[in-house]
Amino acid sequence: MASAAALLMLLPVAWTCSPQKADYVMVSCFPNAIIANVPECPYGWEIDQLSLGGVCYSGIHSPGYYRFIIPDLTPKNHSYCGTQSEYMPGKDPKYIFYNAIVSNDTSLTVRNQPVNYTFSCMYRAAYLVNNAVFSQRVATVYVNNGSLGTFRSQLSMNVFTNSKFLYAKDAPYVIDTSEIGSEVFIGIEAKGLSNRFKVVINNCWATPSPYSTDRKRWSLIINSCSSDNTVTIFENAKDSRSIFKFNSFRFQRLEKVSTVWLHCEVQVCDGERLICHPGPCSARSLTSEAEPSGGVLTTEFQIKGAGSNNNGHTTGKQNVCDDYCDSDL
């Protein structure tokens, strides 16, 4: 009987997924979340055998990848799925968040080489203390590509002066009420990565508050498609920069609101491993909301000038978002 058991242990293993070399990980440090991507089936491990911090089996199977998300970066919840944080004091104090994606095989025999993807993200402490008003238009992306080295990129969202997208405006971005309806040019760019990586805009929307989850919103881009003819997408998922424009507006019935926040859910896609370009918009519904697959960048626009009456209605030819605009994306 013992010899039969030993023979069974030596029999070839039937892989349920196609094993991949596990020397690649891409970590995106967004203001609102940390997103870590590893190749699907690393050394034969399936998604339900990989956990975040050895605690949460919360991986999402995206095409070509397993994705793990840390959605809460507040220091008070530093233990989310085993996440640890370290405070670094000084003239420019920072928080560093640490975690790892690890393998766990509860069967009698370990079939695959163990994996441990340890990663970290650094944030300025001022952001974490006052994240409601801190500029959230910049993220950091790290790519560890094994023997090919480690790459770091800054992903940022900027407002440009015109359709040539050559010169970015300085923050804060101010729109006079007399200019409501004018064109606003937005560019989201990743610097420091090779051309194989593409910036993909999934969704963009505006809110009267700094919170991207605010249900009072106006959708601009849905599932990588323009929501209406006031939005034009020039480039998306072609290279390291995606650009679009929209007509500026203000929120109706919110006369005390002097700021509009623009939020864009974006991701960096590895063009050598995945098909990054979205399908034709005619084949996809603008009314359906896809599962979020990226992080959110946010920038604010200050609305100044005398262009509204006491009822909160604008005067002149202006683009107004009525009834709080969309209630959903």
Coordinates of C-alpha atoms in Angstrom, one line a residue:
M1 CA 0.0 0.0 0.0
A2 CA 2.9 2.4 0.8
S3 CA 4.5 1.8 -2.5
A4 CA 1.2 2.5 -4.3
A5 CA 0.9 5.8 -2.5
A6 CA 4.4 6.7 -3.5
L7 CA 3.7 5.9 -7.1
L8 CA 0.6 8.2 -7.1
M9 CA 2.8 11.0 -5.8
L10 CA 5.2 10.6 -8.7
L11 CA 2.5 10.6 -11.4
P12 CA 2.4 13.7 -13.7
V13 CA 0.2 16.5 -12.5
A14 CA -2.7 17.4 -14.8
W15 CA -2.5 21.2 -15.0
T16 CA -5.9 23.0 -14.8
C17 CA -4.3 26.2 -16.1
S18 CA -1.3 26.9 -18.3
P19 CA 1.7 27.7 -16.1
Q20 CA 3.5 31.0 -16.7
K21 CA 6.9 32.2 -15.5
A22 CA 6.2 34.2 -12.3
D23 CA 8.8 37.0 -12.6
Y24 CA 6.5 39.8 -13.6
V25 CA 4.3 42.1 -11.4
M26 CA 2.8 45.5 -12.1
V27 CA 1.7 47.7 -9.1
S28 CA -0.3 50.9 -9.6
C29 CA -0.2 53.2 -6.6
F30 CA -3.4 55.3 -7.1
P31 CA -4.6 58.0 -4.7
N32 CA -7.7 55.9 -3.9
A33 CA -6.3 52.3 -4.1
I34 CA -3.4 50.1 -4.7
I35 CA -3.8 47.6 -7.6
A36 CA -1.3 44.7 -8.1
N37 CA -1.4 42.6 -11.3
V38 CA 0.5 39.3 -11.7
P39 CA 0.4 36.9 -14.6
E40 CA -2.4 34.4 -14.6
C41 CA -1.5 30.9 -13.5
P42 CA 2.0 31.8 -12.2
Y43 CA 4.0 28.5 -12.0
G44 CA 0.6 26.7 -12.2
W45 CA -1.1 28.5 -9.3
E46 CA -4.8 29.2 -9.7
I47 CA -6.5 32.3 -8.5
D48 CA -8.2 30.6 -5.6
Q49 CA -4.8 29.5 -4.3
L50 CA -3.4 33.0 -4.2
S51 CA -4.2 35.4 -1.4
L52 CA -3.5 39.0 -0.5
G53 CA -1.4 39.1 2.7
G54 CA -2.1 35.4 3.3
V55 CA -5.6 36.6 4.4
C56 CA -7.9 37.6 1.6
Y57 CA -8.6 35.3 -1.4
S58 CA -10.0 38.3 -3.3
G59 CA -8.2 38.1 -6.6
I60 CA -10.0 39.1 -9.8
H61 CA -9.3 37.1 -13.0
S62 CA -8.7 39.7 -15.8
P63 CA -7.5 38.6 -19.2
G64 CA -3.9 37.5 -18.8
Y65 CA -3.7 38.6 -15.2
Y66 CA -4.7 38.0 -11.6
R67 CA -5.6 41.3 -10.0
F68 CA -5.6 42.2 -6.3
I69 CA -6.9 45.5 -5.0
I70 CA -6.3 47.4 -1.7
P71 CA -9.2 49.9 -1.7
D72 CA -8.6 51.6 1.7
L73 CA -5.4 53.5 2.3
T74 CA -6.2 55.3 5.5
P75 CA -3.7 54.6 8.2
K76 CA -6.4 53.6 10.7
N77 CA -7.3 50.7 8.5
H78 CA -3.7 49.7 7.8
S79 CA -4.4 46.0 8.4
Y80 CA -6.8 45.6 5.4
C81 CA -6.1 42.1 4.1
G82 CA -2.7 42.0 5.9
T83 CA -1.6 45.5 4.7
Q84 CA 1.0 47.1 6.9
S85 CA 1.9 50.8 7.0
E86 CA 5.0 52.7 8.2
Y87 CA 5.2 56.4 8.9
M88 CA 8.4 58.2 7.9
P89 CA 8.7 61.6 9.7
G90 CA 10.7 64.5 8.4
K91 CA 10.3 67.7 6.4
D92 CA 8.3 65.7 3.9
P93 CA 6.6 63.0 6.0
K94 CA 5.4 59.9 4.1
Y95 CA 3.5 56.7 4.6
I96 CA 4.6 53.4 3.1
F97 CA 2.1 50.6 2.6
Y98 CA 3.3 47.0 2.3
N99 CA 1.7 43.8 1.3
A100 CA 2.3 40.6 -0.7
I101 CA 0.5 38.1 -2.9
V102 CA 1.3 34.6 -1.7
S103 CA 0.5 31.1 -2.7
N104 CA -1.2 28.6 -0.4
D105 CA -1.8 24.9 -1.3
T106 CA -3.7 23.1 1.4
S107 CA -3.5 19.7 -0.4
L108 CA -1.3 16.9 0.9
T109 CA 1.5 17.5 -1.6
V110 CA 2.8 20.8 -2.9
R111 CA 2.6 20.6 -6.6
N112 CA 4.0 24.1 -7.6
Q113 CA 6.9 26.3 -6.8
P114 CA 5.7 28.8 -4.1
V115 CA 5.3 32.4 -5.1
N116 CA 5.5 35.6 -3.0
Y117 CA 5.0 38.9 -4.7
T118 CA 5.9 41.5 -2.2
F119 CA 5.1 45.1 -3.1
S120 CA 4.9 48.6 -1.5
C121 CA 3.5 52.1 -2.3
M122 CA 4.7 55.4 -0.8
Y123 CA 2.4 58.4 -0.2
R124 CA 2.9 61.8 1.2
A125 CA 1.4 62.0 4.7
A126 CA -0.4 65.2 3.9
Y127 CA -2.5 63.4 1.4
L128 CA -3.7 60.8 3.9
V129 CA -4.5 63.4 6.6
N130 CA -6.4 65.7 4.2
N131 CA -7.4 63.5 1.3
A132 CA -10.7 65.3 0.7
V133 CA -9.0 68.3 -0.8
F134 CA -5.5 67.1 -1.8
S135 CA -4.7 67.0 -5.5
Q136 CA -5.3 63.4 -6.6
R137 CA -4.3 63.7 -10.3
V138 CA -1.0 61.7 -10.0
A139 CA -0.3 58.0 -9.5
T140 CA 2.8 55.9 -9.6
V141 CA 3.2 52.7 -11.5
Y142 CA 5.9 50.1 -10.8
V143 CA 6.7 47.2 -13.2
N144 CA 9.1 44.4 -12.1
N145 CA 9.9 42.4 -15.2
G146 CA 12.4 39.9 -13.7
S147 CA 15.8 40.0 -15.5
L148 CA 14.7 42.9 -17.6
G149 CA 14.7 45.2 -14.6
T150 CA 12.3 47.4 -12.6
F151 CA 10.5 50.4 -14.2
R152 CA 8.8 53.3 -12.5
S153 CA 6.3 55.7 -14.1
Q154 CA 4.3 58.7 -13.1
L155 CA 0.8 58.6 -14.3
S156 CA -0.8 62.0 -14.3
M157 CA -4.0 63.8 -15.5
N158 CA -3.5 67.4 -16.8
V159 CA -5.5 70.1 -18.4
F160 CA -4.1 71.4 -21.7
T161 CA -4.4 74.8 -23.4
N162 CA -5.7 73.6 -26.7
S163 CA -6.3 70.6 -29.1
K164 CA -2.5 70.3 -29.8
F165 CA -2.0 69.0 -26.3
L166 CA 1.5 70.6 -26.1
Y167 CA 1.2 72.8 -23.0
A168 CA -0.4 71.9 -19.7
K169 CA -2.1 74.5 -17.6
D170 CA -1.0 75.2 -14.0
A171 CA -3.3 74.1 -11.2
P172 CA -5.7 75.2 -9.9
Y173 CA -7.8 75.2 -13.1
V174 CA -10.2 78.1 -13.2
I175 CA -13.2 78.5 -15.4
D176 CA -15.1 81.8 -15.5
T177 CA -18.9 81.4 -15.6
S178 CA -18.9 83.4 -18.8
E179 CA -16.8 80.5 -20.3
I180 CA -19.2 77.7 -19.4
G181 CA -19.6 75.6 -22.5
S182 CA -16.1 76.2 -23.7
E183 CA -13.9 73.2 -24.6
V184 CA -11.7 71.6 -22.0
F185 CA -8.7 69.5 -23.1
I186 CA -7.6 66.6 -20.9
G187 CA -4.6 64.4 -21.2
I188 CA -3.6 61.3 -19.1
E189 CA 0.0 60.3 -19.6
A190 CA 2.4 57.7 -18.2
K191 CA 6.1 58.8 -18.2
G192 CA 9.1 56.4 -17.8
L193 CA 7.6 53.3 -19.3
S194 CA 8.4 51.7 -22.7
N195 CA 6.0 51.9 -25.6
R196 CA 4.6 48.4 -24.9
F197 CA 2.5 50.0 -22.1
K198 CA -0.7 51.8 -23.0
V199 CA -2.8 54.2 -21.0
V200 CA -6.5 53.1 -21.1
I201 CA -9.3 55.4 -20.0
N202 CA -12.3 53.3 -18.9
N203 CA -14.7 55.9 -17.4
C204 CA -14.7 59.6 -16.7
W205 CA -17.3 61.6 -14.7
A206 CA -17.7 64.8 -12.8
T207 CA -19.1 65.5 -9.4
P208 CA -19.9 68.6 -7.3
S209 CA -17.8 67.1 -4.4
P210 CA -14.2 65.7 -4.3
Y211 CA -15.6 62.2 -3.8
S212 CA -15.6 59.9 -6.9
T213 CA -18.4 57.8 -5.3
D214 CA -20.8 60.8 -5.2
R215 CA -24.1 59.8 -6.8
K216 CA -24.6 63.3 -8.1
R217 CA -22.6 63.0 -11.2
W218 CA -22.3 63.8 -14.9
S219 CA -20.8 61.0 -17.1
L220 CA -18.4 62.0 -19.8
I221 CA -16.8 58.6 -20.8
I222 CA -18.5 55.3 -20.3
N223 CA -16.7 52.0 -21.1
S224 CA -14.1 53.9 -23.1
C225 CA -16.9 55.6 -25.2
S226 CA -18.1 59.2 -25.3
S227 CA -21.3 59.7 -23.4
D228 CA -22.7 62.2 -25.9
N229 CA -21.6 64.6 -28.7
T230 CA -20.1 67.1 -26.2
V231 CA -17.2 64.7 -25.5
T232 CA -14.6 63.8 -28.1
I233 CA -12.0 61.1 -27.5
F234 CA -8.9 61.7 -29.7
E235 CA -6.7 58.8 -28.5
N236 CA -7.2 56.0 -26.1
A237 CA -5.1 52.9 -25.4
K238 CA -2.8 53.6 -28.4
D239 CA 0.3 54.6 -26.5
S240 CA 1.4 56.1 -23.2
R241 CA -1.0 59.0 -23.4
S242 CA -4.8 59.2 -23.9
I243 CA -6.5 62.5 -24.7
F244 CA -10.0 63.8 -24.9
K245 CA -12.1 67.0 -24.7
F246 CA -15.4 68.0 -23.3
N247 CA -17.6 71.1 -23.0
S248 CA -17.3 72.7 -19.6
F249 CA -20.5 72.9 -17.5
R250 CA -21.7 73.6 -14.0
F251 CA -24.2 71.8 -11.8
Q252 CA -27.7 73.1 -11.8
R253 CA -29.6 73.7 -8.5
L254 CA -26.3 73.7 -6.6
E255 CA -25.6 77.5 -6.6
K256 CA -23.2 77.4 -3.7
V257 CA -20.9 74.9 -5.4
S258 CA -17.9 76.7 -6.9
T259 CA -15.9 73.7 -7.7
V260 CA -16.4 70.7 -10.1
W261 CA -14.2 67.6 -9.7
L262 CA -13.3 65.5 -12.7
H263 CA -12.6 61.8 -12.1
C264 CA -11.2 59.3 -14.5
E265 CA -10.8 55.6 -14.0
V266 CA -7.7 54.5 -15.9
Q267 CA -5.3 51.6 -16.1
V268 CA -1.9 50.9 -17.6
C269 CA -2.1 47.9 -20.0
D270 CA 0.8 45.8 -21.2
G271 CA 0.4 45.7 -25.0
E272 CA 2.8 42.7 -25.3
R273 CA 0.6 40.5 -23.1
L274 CA -2.9 41.8 -23.7
I275 CA -5.2 43.4 -26.2
C276 CA -5.4 46.9 -24.8
H277 CA -7.6 48.8 -27.4
P278 CA -11.3 48.8 -26.6
G279 CA -13.8 47.4 -29.0
P280 CA -16.0 49.6 -31.2
C281 CA -18.4 51.8 -29.3
S282 CA -21.3 50.8 -31.5
A283 CA -21.0 47.3 -30.2
R284 CA -21.2 48.3 -26.5
S285 CA -23.9 49.9 -24.4
L286 CA -23.3 53.2 -22.8
T287 CA -26.0 52.4 -20.2
S288 CA -24.2 49.4 -18.7
E289 CA -21.7 49.8 -16.0
A290 CA -18.6 47.6 -16.2
E291 CA -16.8 46.3 -13.2
P292 CA -14.0 48.8 -12.2
S293 CA -10.7 47.6 -13.5
G294 CA -8.4 50.6 -12.8
G295 CA -7.7 53.3 -10.3
V296 CA -9.2 56.8 -10.2
L297 CA -7.4 60.1 -10.9
T298 CA -9.1 63.3 -9.9
T299 CA -8.6 67.0 -10.7
E300 CA -10.7 70.0 -9.7
F301 CA -12.0 73.0 -11.6
Q302 CA -12.8 76.2 -9.8
I303 CA -15.8 78.2 -11.2
K304 CA -15.6 81.9 -10.7
G305 CA -17.4 85.0 -11.8
A306 CA -20.9 86.4 -11.7
G307 CA -23.1 84.4 -14.1
S308 CA -26.0 83.0 -12.1
N309 CA -29.1 84.3 -10.6
N310 CA -30.5 83.7 -7.1
N311 CA -32.2 80.5 -8.2
G312 CA -28.9 78.9 -9.2
H313 CA -29.7 79.1 -12.9
T314 CA -27.0 80.3 -15.2
T315 CA -27.5 83.3 -17.5
G316 CA -26.3 83.4 -21.1
K317 CA -25.5 80.5 -23.4
Q318 CA -24.0 77.9 -21.0
N319 CA -23.9 74.2 -20.6
V320 CA -25.8 73.2 -17.5
C321 CA -26.1 69.9 -15.8
D322 CA -29.7 69.8 -14.7
D323 CA -31.3 67.7 -11.9
Y324 CA -27.8 66.9 -10.5
C325 CA -27.0 65.3 -13.8
D326 CA -26.6 61.5 -13.8
S327 CA -27.4 59.5 -10.7
D328 CA -25.3 56.6 -12.0
L329 CA -22.4 56.0 -14.3

